[in-house]
Amino acid sequence: TILGLVQSAQAGVVERLEKAAKAHADLSAAMEVVAAEENLKAKGRRIVSMLLQYEAFGLLGDAPLREIAELLQVKEQMARKHVSALEAKGICERRRKYSPVSFALTQAFKERHGIGAQE
């Protein structure tokens, strides 16, 4: 009985991992299209990719500025400049204004690129 439960649990884990791997591959493909259409530079591309992953896999859908800075390997002040450029293009927006400051993709951006429509 216990081995049956373990086997069932493992099958569930494998299924979830396969779904996550497919979702990640789909996001990577979508990111190529988005980067070209939005004319994103390298760091902007990395931020949008992160926000796409937060949207797809995160609990809140927004990324703290601190984590964006860590991704880019820059200080928060420099990360904020890169995020501001994306905000100016209507790609992302500030979700939380106070500690921790966080950002997410705008609804307009998601609609423009068909993100989240498959849910």
PDB file of N, CA and C in Angstrom, residues 63-70 76-77 79-80 83 100-103:
ATOM      1  N   ALA A  63       7.637  40.721  -9.366  1.00  0.00           N
ATOM      2  CA  ALA A  63       9.017  40.479  -8.943  1.00  0.00           C
ATOM      3  C   ALA A  63       9.548  41.674  -8.168  1.00  0.00           C
ATOM      4  N   PRO A  64      10.129  41.418  -7.009  1.00  0.00           N
ATOM      5  CA  PRO A  64      10.738  42.516  -6.247  1.00  0.00           C
ATOM      6  C   PRO A  64      11.938  43.112  -6.987  1.00  0.00           C
ATOM      7  N   LEU A  65      12.118  44.408  -6.854  1.00  0.00           N
ATOM      8  CA  LEU A  65      13.236  45.094  -7.488  1.00  0.00           C
ATOM      9  C   LEU A  65      14.566  44.453  -7.090  1.00  0.00           C
ATOM     10  N   ARG A  66      14.666  44.026  -5.858  1.00  0.00           N
ATOM     11  CA  ARG A  66      15.895  43.380  -5.362  1.00  0.00           C
ATOM     12  C   ARG A  66      16.244  42.158  -6.210  1.00  0.00           C
ATOM     13  N   GLU A  67      15.233  41.349  -6.553  1.00  0.00           N
ATOM     14  CA  GLU A  67      15.485  40.155  -7.350  1.00  0.00           C
ATOM     15  C   GLU A  67      15.831  40.504  -8.793  1.00  0.00           C
ATOM     16  N   ILE A  68      15.241  41.563  -9.298  1.00  0.00           N
ATOM     17  CA  ILE A  68      15.586  42.019 -10.641  1.00  0.00           C
ATOM     18  C   ILE A  68      17.046  42.467 -10.666  1.00  0.00           C
ATOM     19  N   ALA A  69      17.452  43.202  -9.641  1.00  0.00           N
ATOM     20  CA  ALA A  69      18.846  43.647  -9.541  1.00  0.00           C
ATOM     21  C   ALA A  69      19.796  42.450  -9.459  1.00  0.00           C
ATOM     22  N   GLU A  70      19.414  41.436  -8.695  1.00  0.00           N
ATOM     23  CA  GLU A  70      20.247  40.231  -8.592  1.00  0.00           C
ATOM     24  C   GLU A  70      20.354  39.528  -9.940  1.00  0.00           C
ATOM     25  N   GLU A  76      20.381  48.039  -7.085  1.00  0.00           N
ATOM     26  CA  GLU A  76      18.957  48.303  -7.272  1.00  0.00           C
ATOM     27  C   GLU A  76      18.711  49.599  -8.036  1.00  0.00           C
ATOM     28  N   GLN A  77      19.536  50.612  -7.792  1.00  0.00           N
ATOM     29  CA  GLN A  77      19.359  51.895  -8.493  1.00  0.00           C
ATOM     30  C   GLN A  77      19.508  51.713 -10.006  1.00  0.00           C
ATOM     31  N   ALA A  79      19.116  48.812 -11.625  1.00  0.00           N
ATOM     32  CA  ALA A  79      17.996  47.956 -12.054  1.00  0.00           C
ATOM     33  C   ALA A  79      16.755  48.810 -12.263  1.00  0.00           C
ATOM     34  N   ARG A  80      16.556  49.786 -11.395  1.00  0.00           N
ATOM     35  CA  ARG A  80      15.396  50.670 -11.499  1.00  0.00           C
ATOM     36  C   ARG A  80      15.407  51.439 -12.820  1.00  0.00           C
ATOM     37  N   VAL A  83      14.194  49.035 -15.470  1.00  0.00           N
ATOM     38  CA  VAL A  83      12.756  48.812 -15.305  1.00  0.00           C
ATOM     39  C   VAL A  83      11.984  50.050 -15.776  1.00  0.00           C
ATOM     40  N   PRO A 100       8.593  45.401  -0.109  1.00  0.00           N
ATOM     41  CA  PRO A 100       9.529  45.525  -1.227  1.00  0.00           C
ATOM     42  C   PRO A 100       8.832  46.080  -2.470  1.00  0.00           C
ATOM     43  N   VAL A 101       9.502  47.000  -3.136  1.00  0.00           N
ATOM     44  CA  VAL A 101       8.995  47.537  -4.396  1.00  0.00           C
ATOM     45  C   VAL A 101       9.021  46.381  -5.388  1.00  0.00           C
ATOM     46  N   SER A 102       7.927  46.210  -6.137  1.00  0.00           N
ATOM     47  CA  SER A 102       7.889  45.100  -7.080  1.00  0.00           C
ATOM     48  C   SER A 102       7.238  45.528  -8.395  1.00  0.00           C
ATOM     49  N   PHE A 103       7.496  44.738  -9.434  1.00  0.00           N
ATOM     50  CA  PHE A 103       7.026  45.041 -10.777  1.00  0.00           C
ATOM     51  C   PHE A 103       6.401  43.814 -11.410  1.00  0.00           C
TER      52      PHE A 103
END
